[in-house]
PDB file of C-alpha atoms and ligand atoms in Angstrom:
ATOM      1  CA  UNK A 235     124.967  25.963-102.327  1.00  0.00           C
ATOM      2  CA  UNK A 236     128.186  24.453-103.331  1.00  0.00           C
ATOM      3  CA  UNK A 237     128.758  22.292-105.629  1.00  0.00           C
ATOM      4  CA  UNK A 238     131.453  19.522-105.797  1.00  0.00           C
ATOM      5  CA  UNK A 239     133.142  16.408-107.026  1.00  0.00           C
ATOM      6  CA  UNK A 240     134.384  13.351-104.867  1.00  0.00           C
ATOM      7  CA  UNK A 241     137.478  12.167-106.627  1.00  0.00           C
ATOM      8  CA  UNK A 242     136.833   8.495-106.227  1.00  0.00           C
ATOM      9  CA  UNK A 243     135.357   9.128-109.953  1.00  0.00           C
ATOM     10  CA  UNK A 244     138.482   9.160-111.111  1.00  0.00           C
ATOM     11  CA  UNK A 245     140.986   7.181-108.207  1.00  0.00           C
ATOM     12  CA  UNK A 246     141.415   5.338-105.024  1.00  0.00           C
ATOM     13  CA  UNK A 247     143.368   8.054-103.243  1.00  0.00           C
ATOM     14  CA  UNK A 248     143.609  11.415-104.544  1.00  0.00           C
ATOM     15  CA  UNK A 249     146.912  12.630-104.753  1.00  0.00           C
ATOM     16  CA  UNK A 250     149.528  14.834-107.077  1.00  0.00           C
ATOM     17  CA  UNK A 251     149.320  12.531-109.921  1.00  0.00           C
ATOM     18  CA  UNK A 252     144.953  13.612-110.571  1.00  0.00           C
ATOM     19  CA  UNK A 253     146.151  17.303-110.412  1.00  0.00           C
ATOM     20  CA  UNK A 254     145.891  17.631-113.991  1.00  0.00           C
ATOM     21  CA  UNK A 255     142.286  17.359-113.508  1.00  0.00           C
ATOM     22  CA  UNK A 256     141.593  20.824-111.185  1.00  0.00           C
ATOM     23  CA  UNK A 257     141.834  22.984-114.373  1.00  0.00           C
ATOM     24  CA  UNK A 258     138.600  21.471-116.083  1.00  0.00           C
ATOM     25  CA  UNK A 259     136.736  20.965-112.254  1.00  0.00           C
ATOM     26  CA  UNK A 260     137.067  24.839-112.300  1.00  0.00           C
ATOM     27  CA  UNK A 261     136.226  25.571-115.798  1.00  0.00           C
ATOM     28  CA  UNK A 262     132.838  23.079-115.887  1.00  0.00           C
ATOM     29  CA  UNK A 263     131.592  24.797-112.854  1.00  0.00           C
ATOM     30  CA  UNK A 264     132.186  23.023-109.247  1.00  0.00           C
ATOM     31  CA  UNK A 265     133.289  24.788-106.280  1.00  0.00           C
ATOM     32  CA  UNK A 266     135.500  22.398-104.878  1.00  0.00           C
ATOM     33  CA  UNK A 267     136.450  19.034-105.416  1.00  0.00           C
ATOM     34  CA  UNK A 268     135.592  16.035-102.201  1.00  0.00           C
ATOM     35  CA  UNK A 269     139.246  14.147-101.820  1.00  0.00           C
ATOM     36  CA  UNK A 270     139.453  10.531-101.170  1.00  0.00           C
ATOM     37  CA  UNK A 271     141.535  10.376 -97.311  1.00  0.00           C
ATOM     38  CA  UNK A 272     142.141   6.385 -96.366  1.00  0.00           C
ATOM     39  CA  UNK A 273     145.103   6.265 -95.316  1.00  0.00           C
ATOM     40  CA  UNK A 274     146.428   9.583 -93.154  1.00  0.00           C
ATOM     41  CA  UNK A 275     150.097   8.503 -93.645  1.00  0.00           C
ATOM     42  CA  UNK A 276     149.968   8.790 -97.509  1.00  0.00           C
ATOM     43  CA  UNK A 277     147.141  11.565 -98.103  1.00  0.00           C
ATOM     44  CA  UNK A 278     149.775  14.723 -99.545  1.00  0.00           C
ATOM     45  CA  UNK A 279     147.361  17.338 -97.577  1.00  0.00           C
ATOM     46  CA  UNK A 280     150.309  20.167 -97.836  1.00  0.00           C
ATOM     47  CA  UNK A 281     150.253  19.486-101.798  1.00  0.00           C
ATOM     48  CA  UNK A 282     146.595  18.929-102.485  1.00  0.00           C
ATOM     49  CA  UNK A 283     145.717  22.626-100.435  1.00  0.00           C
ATOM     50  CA  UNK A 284     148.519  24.659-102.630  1.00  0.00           C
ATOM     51  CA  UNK A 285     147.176  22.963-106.165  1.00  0.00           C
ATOM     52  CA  UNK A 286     143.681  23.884-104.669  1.00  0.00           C
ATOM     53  CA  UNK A 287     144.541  27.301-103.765  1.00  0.00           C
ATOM     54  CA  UNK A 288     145.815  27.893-106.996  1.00  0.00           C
ATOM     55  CA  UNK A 289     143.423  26.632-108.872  1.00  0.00           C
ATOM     56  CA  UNK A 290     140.690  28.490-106.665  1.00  0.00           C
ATOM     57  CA  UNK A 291     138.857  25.604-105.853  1.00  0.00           C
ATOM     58  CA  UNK A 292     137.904  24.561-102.212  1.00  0.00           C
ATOM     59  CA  UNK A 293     137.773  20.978-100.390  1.00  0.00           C
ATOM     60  CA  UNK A 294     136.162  18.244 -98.370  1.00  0.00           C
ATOM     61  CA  UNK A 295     137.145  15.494 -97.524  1.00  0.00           C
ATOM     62  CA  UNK A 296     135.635  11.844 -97.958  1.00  0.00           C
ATOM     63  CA  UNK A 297     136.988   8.845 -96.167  1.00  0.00           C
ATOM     64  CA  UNK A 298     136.084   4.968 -95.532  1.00  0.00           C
ATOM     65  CA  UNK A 299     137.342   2.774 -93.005  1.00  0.00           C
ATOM     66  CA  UNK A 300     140.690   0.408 -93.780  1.00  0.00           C
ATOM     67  CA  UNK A 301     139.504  -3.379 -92.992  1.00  0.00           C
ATOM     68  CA  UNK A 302     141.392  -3.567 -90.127  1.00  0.00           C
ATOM     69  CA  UNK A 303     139.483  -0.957 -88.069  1.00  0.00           C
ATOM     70  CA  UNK A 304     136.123   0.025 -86.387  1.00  0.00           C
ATOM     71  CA  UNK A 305     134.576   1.516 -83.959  1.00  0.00           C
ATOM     72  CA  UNK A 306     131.916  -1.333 -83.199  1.00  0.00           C
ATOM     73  CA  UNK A 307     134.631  -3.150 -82.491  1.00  0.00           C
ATOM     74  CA  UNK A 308     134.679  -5.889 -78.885  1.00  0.00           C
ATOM     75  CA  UNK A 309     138.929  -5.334 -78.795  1.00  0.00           C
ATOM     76  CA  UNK A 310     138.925  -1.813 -76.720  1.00  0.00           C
ATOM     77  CA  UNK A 311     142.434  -1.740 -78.449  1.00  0.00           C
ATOM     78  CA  UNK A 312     141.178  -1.983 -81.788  1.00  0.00           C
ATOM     79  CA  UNK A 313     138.186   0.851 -81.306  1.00  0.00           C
ATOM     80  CA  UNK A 314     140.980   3.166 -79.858  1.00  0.00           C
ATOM     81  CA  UNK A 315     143.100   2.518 -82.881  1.00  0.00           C
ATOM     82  CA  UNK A 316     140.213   3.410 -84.911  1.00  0.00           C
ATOM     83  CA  UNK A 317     139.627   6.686 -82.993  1.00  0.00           C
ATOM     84  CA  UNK A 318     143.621   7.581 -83.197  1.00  0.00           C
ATOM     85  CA  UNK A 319     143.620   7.131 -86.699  1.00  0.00           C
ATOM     86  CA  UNK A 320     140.446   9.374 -86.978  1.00  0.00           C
ATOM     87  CA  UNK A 321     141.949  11.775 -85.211  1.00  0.00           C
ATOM     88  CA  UNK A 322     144.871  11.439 -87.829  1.00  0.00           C
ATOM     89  CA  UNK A 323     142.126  11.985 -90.594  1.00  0.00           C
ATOM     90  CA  UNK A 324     140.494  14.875 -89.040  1.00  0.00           C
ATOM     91  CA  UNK A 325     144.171  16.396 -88.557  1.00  0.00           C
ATOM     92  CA  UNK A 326     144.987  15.971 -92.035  1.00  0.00           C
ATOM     93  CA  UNK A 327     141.761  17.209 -93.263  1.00  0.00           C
ATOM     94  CA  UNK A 328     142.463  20.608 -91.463  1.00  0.00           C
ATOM     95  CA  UNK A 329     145.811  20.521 -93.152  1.00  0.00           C
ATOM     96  CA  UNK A 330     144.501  20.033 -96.579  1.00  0.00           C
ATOM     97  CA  UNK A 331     142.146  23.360 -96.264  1.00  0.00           C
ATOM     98  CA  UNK A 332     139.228  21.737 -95.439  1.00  0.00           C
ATOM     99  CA  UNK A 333     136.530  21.719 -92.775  1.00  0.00           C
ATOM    100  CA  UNK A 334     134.475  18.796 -93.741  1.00  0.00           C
ATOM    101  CA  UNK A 335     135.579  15.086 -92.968  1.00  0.00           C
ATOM    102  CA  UNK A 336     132.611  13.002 -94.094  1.00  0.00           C
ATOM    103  CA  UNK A 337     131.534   9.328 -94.607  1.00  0.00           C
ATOM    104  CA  UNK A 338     130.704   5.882 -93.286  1.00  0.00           C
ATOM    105  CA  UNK A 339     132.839   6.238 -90.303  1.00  0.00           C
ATOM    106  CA  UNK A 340     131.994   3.569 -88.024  1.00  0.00           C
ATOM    107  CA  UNK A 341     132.954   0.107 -89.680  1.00  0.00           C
ATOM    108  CA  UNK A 342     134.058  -1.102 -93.096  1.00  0.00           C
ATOM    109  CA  UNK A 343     132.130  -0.651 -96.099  1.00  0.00           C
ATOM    110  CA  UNK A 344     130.895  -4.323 -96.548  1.00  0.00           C
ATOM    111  CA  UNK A 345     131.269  -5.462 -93.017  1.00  0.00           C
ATOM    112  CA  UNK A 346     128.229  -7.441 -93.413  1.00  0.00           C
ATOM    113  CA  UNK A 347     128.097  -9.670 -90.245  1.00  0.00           C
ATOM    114  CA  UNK A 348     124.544 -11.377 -90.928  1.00  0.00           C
ATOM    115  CA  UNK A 349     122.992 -10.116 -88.167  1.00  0.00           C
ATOM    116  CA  UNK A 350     121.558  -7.057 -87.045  1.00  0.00           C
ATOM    117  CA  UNK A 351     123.855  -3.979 -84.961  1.00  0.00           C
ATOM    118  CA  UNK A 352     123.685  -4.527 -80.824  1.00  0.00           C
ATOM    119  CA  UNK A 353     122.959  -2.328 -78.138  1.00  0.00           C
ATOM    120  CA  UNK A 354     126.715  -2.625 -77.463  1.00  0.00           C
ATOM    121  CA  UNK A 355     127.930  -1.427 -80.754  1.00  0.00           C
ATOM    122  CA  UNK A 356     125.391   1.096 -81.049  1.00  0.00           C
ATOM    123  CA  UNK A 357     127.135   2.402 -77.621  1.00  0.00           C
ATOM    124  CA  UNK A 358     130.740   1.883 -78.873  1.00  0.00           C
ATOM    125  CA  UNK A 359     129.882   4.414 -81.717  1.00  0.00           C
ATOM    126  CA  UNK A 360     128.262   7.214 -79.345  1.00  0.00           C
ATOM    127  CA  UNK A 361     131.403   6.650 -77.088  1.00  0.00           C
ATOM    128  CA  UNK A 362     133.537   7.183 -79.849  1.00  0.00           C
ATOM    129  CA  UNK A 363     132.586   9.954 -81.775  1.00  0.00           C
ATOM    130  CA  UNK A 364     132.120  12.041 -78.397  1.00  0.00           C
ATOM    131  CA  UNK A 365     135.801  11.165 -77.837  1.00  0.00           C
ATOM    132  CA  UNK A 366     136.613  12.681 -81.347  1.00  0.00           C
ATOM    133  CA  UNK A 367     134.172  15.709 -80.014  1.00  0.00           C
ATOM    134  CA  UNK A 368     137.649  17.781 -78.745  1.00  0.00           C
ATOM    135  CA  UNK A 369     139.700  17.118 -81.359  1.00  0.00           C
ATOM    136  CA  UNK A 370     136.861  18.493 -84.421  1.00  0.00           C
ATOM    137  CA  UNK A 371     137.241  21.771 -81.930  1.00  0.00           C
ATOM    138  CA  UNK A 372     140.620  22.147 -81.704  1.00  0.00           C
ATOM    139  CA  UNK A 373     140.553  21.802 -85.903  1.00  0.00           C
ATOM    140  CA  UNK A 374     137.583  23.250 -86.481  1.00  0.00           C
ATOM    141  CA  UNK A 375     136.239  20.446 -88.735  1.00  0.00           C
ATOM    142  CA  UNK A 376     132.876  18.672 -89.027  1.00  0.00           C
ATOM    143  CA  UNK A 377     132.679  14.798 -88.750  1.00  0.00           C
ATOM    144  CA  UNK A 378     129.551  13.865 -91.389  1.00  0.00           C
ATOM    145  CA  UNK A 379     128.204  10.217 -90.939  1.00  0.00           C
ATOM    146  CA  UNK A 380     126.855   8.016 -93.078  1.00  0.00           C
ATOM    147  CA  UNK A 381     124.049   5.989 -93.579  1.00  0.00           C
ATOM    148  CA  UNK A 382     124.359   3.516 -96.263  1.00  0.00           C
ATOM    149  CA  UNK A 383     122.023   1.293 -97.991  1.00  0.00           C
ATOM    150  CA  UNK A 384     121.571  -1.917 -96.639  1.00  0.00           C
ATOM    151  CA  UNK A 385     124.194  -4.040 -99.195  1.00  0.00           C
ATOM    152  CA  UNK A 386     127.173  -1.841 -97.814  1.00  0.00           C
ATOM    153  CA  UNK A 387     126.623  -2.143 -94.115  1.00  0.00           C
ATOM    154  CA  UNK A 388     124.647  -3.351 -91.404  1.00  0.00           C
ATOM    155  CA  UNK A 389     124.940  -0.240 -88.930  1.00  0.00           C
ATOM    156  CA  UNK A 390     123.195   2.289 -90.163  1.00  0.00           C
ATOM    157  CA  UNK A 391     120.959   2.462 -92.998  1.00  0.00           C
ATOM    158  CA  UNK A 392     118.489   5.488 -92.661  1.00  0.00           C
ATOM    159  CA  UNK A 393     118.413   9.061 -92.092  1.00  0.00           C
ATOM    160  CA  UNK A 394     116.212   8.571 -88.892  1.00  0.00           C
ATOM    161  CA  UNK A 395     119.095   6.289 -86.997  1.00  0.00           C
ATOM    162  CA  UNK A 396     121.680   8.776 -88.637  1.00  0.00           C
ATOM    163  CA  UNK A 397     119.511  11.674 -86.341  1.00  0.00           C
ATOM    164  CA  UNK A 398     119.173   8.894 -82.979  1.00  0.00           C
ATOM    165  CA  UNK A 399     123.030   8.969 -83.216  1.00  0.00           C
ATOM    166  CA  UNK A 400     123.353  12.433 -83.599  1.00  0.00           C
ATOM    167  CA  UNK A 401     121.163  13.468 -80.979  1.00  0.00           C
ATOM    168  CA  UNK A 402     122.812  10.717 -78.694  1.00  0.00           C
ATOM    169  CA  UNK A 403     126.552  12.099 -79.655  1.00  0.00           C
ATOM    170  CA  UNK A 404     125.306  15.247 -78.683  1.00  0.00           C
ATOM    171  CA  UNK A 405     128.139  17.366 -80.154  1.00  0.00           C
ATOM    172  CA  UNK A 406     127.525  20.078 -82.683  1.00  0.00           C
ATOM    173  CA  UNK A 407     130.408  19.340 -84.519  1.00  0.00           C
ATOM    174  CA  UNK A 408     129.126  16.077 -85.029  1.00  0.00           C
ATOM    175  CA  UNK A 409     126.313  15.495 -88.106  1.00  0.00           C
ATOM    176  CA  UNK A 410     125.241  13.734 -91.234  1.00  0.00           C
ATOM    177  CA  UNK A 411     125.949  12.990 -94.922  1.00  0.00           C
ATOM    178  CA  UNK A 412     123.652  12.132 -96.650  1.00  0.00           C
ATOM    179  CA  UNK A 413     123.767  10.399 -99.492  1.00  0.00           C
ATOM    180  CA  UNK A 414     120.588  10.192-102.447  1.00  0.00           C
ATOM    181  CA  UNK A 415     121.754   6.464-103.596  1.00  0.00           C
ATOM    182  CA  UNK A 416     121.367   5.504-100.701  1.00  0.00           C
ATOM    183  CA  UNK A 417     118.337   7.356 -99.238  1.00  0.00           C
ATOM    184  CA  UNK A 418     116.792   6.490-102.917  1.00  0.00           C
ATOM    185  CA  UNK A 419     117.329   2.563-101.618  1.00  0.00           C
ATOM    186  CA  UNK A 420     116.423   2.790 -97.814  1.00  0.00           C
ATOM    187  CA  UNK A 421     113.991   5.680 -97.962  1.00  0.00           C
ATOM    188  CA  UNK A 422     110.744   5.699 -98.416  1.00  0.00           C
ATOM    189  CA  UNK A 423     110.078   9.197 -99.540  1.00  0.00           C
ATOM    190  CA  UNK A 424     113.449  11.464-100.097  1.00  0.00           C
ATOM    191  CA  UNK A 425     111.938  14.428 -99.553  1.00  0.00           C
ATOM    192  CA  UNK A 426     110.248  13.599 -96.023  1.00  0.00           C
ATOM    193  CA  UNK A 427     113.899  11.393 -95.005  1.00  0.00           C
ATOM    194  CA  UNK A 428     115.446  15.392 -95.589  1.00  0.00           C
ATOM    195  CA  UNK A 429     112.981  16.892 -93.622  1.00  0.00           C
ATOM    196  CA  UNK A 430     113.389  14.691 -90.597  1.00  0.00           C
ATOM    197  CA  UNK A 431     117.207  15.094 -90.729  1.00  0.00           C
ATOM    198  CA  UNK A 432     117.649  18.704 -91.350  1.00  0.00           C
ATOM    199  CA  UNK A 433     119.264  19.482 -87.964  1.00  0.00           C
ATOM    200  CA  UNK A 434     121.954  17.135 -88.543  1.00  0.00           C
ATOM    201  CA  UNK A 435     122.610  16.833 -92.304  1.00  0.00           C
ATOM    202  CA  UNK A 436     125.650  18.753 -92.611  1.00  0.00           C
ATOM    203  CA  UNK A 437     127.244  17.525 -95.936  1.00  0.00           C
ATOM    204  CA  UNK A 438     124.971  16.129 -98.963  1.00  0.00           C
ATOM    205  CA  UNK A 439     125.876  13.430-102.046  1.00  0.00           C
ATOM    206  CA  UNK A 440     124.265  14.047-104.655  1.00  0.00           C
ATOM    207  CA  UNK A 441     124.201  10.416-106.376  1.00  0.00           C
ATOM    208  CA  UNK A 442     121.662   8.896-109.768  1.00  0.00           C
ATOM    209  CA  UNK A 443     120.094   5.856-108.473  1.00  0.00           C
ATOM    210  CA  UNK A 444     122.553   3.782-110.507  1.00  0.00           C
ATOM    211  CA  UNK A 445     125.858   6.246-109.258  1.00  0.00           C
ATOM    212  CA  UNK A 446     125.400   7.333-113.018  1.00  0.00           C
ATOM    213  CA  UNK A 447     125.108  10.987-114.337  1.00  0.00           C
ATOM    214  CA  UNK A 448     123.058  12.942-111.878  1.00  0.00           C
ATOM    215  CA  UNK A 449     119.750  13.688-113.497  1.00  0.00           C
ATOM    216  CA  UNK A 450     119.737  10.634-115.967  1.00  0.00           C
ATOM    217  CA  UNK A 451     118.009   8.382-113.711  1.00  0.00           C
ATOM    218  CA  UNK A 452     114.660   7.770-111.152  1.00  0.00           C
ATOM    219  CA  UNK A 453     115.586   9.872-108.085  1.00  0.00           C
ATOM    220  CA  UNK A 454     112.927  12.640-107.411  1.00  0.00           C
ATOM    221  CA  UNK A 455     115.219  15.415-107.968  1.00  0.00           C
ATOM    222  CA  UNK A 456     112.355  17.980-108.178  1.00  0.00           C
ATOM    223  CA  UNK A 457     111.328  17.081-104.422  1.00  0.00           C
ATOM    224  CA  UNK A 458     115.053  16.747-103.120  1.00  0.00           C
ATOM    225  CA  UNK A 459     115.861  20.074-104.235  1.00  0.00           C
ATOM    226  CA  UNK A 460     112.556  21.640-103.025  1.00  0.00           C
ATOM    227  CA  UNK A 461     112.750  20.023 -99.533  1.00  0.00           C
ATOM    228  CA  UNK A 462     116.717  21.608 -99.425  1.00  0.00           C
ATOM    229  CA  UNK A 463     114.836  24.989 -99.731  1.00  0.00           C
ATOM    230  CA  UNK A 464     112.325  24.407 -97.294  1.00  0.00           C
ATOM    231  CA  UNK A 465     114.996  23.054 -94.543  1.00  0.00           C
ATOM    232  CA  UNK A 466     116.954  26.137 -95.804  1.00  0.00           C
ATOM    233  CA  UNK A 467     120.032  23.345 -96.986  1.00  0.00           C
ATOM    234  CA  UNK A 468     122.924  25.748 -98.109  1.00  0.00           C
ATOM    235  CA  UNK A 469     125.951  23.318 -98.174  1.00  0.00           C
ATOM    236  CA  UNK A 470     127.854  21.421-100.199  1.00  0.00           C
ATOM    237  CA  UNK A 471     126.213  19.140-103.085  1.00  0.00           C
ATOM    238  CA  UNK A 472     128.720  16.729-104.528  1.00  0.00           C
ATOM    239  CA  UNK A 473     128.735  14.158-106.842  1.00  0.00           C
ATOM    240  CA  UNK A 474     130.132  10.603-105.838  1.00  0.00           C
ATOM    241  CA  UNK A 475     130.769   8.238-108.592  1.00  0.00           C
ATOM    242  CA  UNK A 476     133.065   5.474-108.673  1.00  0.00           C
ATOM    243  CA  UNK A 477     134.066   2.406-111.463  1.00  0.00           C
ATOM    244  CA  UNK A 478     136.699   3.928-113.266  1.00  0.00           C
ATOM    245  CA  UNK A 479     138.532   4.062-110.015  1.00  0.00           C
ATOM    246  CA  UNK A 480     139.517   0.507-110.709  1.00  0.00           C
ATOM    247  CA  UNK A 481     140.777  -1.830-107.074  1.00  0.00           C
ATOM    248  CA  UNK A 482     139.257  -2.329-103.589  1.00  0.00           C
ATOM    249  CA  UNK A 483     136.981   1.062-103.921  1.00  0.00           C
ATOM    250  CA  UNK A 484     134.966  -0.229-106.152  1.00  0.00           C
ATOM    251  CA  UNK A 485     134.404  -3.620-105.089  1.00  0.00           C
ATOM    252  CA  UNK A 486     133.523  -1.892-101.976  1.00  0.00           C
ATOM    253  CA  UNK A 487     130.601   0.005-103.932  1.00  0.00           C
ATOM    254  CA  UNK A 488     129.674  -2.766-105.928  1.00  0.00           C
ATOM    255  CA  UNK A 489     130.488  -1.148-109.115  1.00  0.00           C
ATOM    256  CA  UNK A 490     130.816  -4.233-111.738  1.00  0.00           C
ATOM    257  CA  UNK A 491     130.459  -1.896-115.074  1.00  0.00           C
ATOM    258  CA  UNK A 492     131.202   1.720-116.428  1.00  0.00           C
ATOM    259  CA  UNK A 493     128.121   4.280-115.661  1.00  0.00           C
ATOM    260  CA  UNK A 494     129.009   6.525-118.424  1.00  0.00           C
ATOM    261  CA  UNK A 495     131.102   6.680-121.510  1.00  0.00           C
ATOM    262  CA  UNK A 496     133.530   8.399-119.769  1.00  0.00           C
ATOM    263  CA  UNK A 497     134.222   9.932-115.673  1.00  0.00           C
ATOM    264  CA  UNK A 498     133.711  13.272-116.961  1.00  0.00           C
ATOM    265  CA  UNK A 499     130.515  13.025-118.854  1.00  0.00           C
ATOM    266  CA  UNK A 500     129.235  12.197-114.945  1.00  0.00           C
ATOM    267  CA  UNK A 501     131.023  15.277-113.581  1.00  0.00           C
ATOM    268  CA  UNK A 502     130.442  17.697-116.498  1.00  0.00           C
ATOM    269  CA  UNK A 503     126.816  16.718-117.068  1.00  0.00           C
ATOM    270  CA  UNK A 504     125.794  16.285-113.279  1.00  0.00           C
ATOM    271  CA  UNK A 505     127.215  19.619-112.034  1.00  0.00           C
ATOM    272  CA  UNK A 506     125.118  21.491-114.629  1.00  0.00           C
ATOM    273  CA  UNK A 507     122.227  19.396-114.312  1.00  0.00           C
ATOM    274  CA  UNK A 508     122.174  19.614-110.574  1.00  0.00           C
ATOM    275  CA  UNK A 509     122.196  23.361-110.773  1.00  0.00           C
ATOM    276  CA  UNK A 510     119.581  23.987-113.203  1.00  0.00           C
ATOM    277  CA  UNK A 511     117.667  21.802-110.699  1.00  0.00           C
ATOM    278  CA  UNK A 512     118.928  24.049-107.468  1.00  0.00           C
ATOM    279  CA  UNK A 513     117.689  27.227-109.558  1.00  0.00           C
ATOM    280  CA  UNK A 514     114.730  25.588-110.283  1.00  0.00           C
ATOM    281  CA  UNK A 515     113.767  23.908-106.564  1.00  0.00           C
ATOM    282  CA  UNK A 516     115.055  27.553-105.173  1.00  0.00           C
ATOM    283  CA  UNK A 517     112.483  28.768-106.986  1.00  0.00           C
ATOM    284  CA  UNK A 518     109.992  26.842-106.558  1.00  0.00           C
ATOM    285  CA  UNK A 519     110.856  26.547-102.540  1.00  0.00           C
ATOM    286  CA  UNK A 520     111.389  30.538-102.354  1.00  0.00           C
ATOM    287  CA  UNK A 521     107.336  30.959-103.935  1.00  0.00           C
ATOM    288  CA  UNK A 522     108.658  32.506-106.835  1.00  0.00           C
ATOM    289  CA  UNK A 523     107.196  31.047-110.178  1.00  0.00           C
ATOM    290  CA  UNK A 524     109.535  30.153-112.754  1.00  0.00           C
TER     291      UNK A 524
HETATM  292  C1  LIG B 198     130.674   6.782 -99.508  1.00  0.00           C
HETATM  293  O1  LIG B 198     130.281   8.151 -99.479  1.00  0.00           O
HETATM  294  C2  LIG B 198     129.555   5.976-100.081  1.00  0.00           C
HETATM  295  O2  LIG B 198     128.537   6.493-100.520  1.00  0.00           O
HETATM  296  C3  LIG B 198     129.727   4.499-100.084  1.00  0.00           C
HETATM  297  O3  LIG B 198     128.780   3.930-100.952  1.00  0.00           O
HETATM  298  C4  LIG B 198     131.133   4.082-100.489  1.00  0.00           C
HETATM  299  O4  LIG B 198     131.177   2.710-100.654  1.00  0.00           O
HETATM  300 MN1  LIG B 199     128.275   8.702-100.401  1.00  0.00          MN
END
């Protein structure tokens, strides 16, 4: 396992102004930190791999859809913007050291149309991830989607749609993130929602029920991390927080108060909570008694 931090904790869009924070990612434990990619044009991939690199910390990358853009879209000319400008993202994520580009990449976070998804979108999504399919090979990078709870987005809300998309996609560069807030809201047992998506979950979030300090809340930890040994999970685990980062990010996560006393007590706490958990559910998945 990995274990890492999504930088939205702490800002919008990650950049050379938060590298003051690598330093005490390193020294509290996590293997890498997740950066925030929105906007291709102004993500400083060139800077944010050297600070990495010297820091010894590695890198995925999380990103969100501007307002402007989807891939559910009617306009043809909007979904192919949408699928140029992932490209861009899955170019720049390459650049920035990383192999992972991961998140609700279909339609805007709070694109809430009042309706339920159509055949027609569902297709427009298939269509365009398998277009992305070539250009994940030529960068070697893994496109993780999404499912969110039901408040954020009207696409795609469980792990078992997250696997029908997958399967349809059919590209093995194409897979899942999956999130615990969310699966803790759409699931009805985390442990099971795991086991039916372990082909595809490629990238994990690991998320309190309230986006608070990992292991201060209701999520069934104890089964999470037992089902990750029994589907023989070995990637990334990283904590996504937001509410500090003040603007349109956390409007889009309906964050309307501070989780913690402070960003770090969520980072510093989580990441040593989640691995005394992971040495635990190893454990207890591997048949050894603790
Ligand atoms: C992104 O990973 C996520 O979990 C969403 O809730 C962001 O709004
Ligand atoms: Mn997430």
């Amino acid at each position: 396992m990995k274990f890492g931090i999504n930088t939205f904790l702490w800002s919008a869009h990650f950049g050379p102004s938060d590298f003051g924070l690598l330093p005490a990612i390193k020294a509290n434990g996590f293997d890498g930190i997740e950066a925030s990619l929105i906007r291709p044009g102004q993500f400083a991939a060139r800077e944010i791999r050297k600070a990495l690199q010297e820091n010894a910390l590695q890198c995925t990358i999380c990103s969100i859809l501007p307002p402007e853009l989807s891939l559910l879209a009617e306009d043809g000319v909007i979904r192919e913007r949408t699928i140029a400008h992932l490209a861009d993202c899955i170019q720049q994520t390459a650049e920035a050291g990383a192999s992972i580009i991961a998140g609700p990449l279909y339609c805007p976070v709070g694109f809430l149309p009042g309706r339920r998804r159509t055949a027609e979108e569902w297709k427009r999504a298939v269509d365009g991830y398998q277009q992305l399919g070539p250009v994940l090979e030529s960068h070697s990078v893994d496109l993780c989607i999404e499912p969110l709870n039901r408040f954020e987005t009207f696409f795609l809300n469980t792990t078992a749609d997250a696997v029908r998309l997958c399967q349809e996609v059919r590209h093995p560069r194409i897979g899942i993130l999956w999130d615990t807030f969310h699966a803790n809201i759409e699931e009805k047992n985390l442990s099971a929602a795991l086991r039916l998506g372990a082909e595809y979950i490629k990238h994990v979030h690991t998320c309190e029920n309230d986006r608070g300090t990992p292991g201060t809340g209701h999520v069934d930890w104890a089964g999470v991390f037992e089902a990750f040994g029994e589907i023989g999970y070995d990637g990334w685990l990283t904590i996504e927080s937001f509410g500090f980062a003040s603007g349109d990010l956390a409007a889009a996560a309906s964050i309307w108060r501070d989780l913690a006393a402070d960003p770090d007590e969520i980072a510093w706490a989580g990441v040593s909570f989640l691995k005394s958990q992971y040495e635990a559910g190893h454990k207890l998945s591997a048949g050894i008694k603790s």
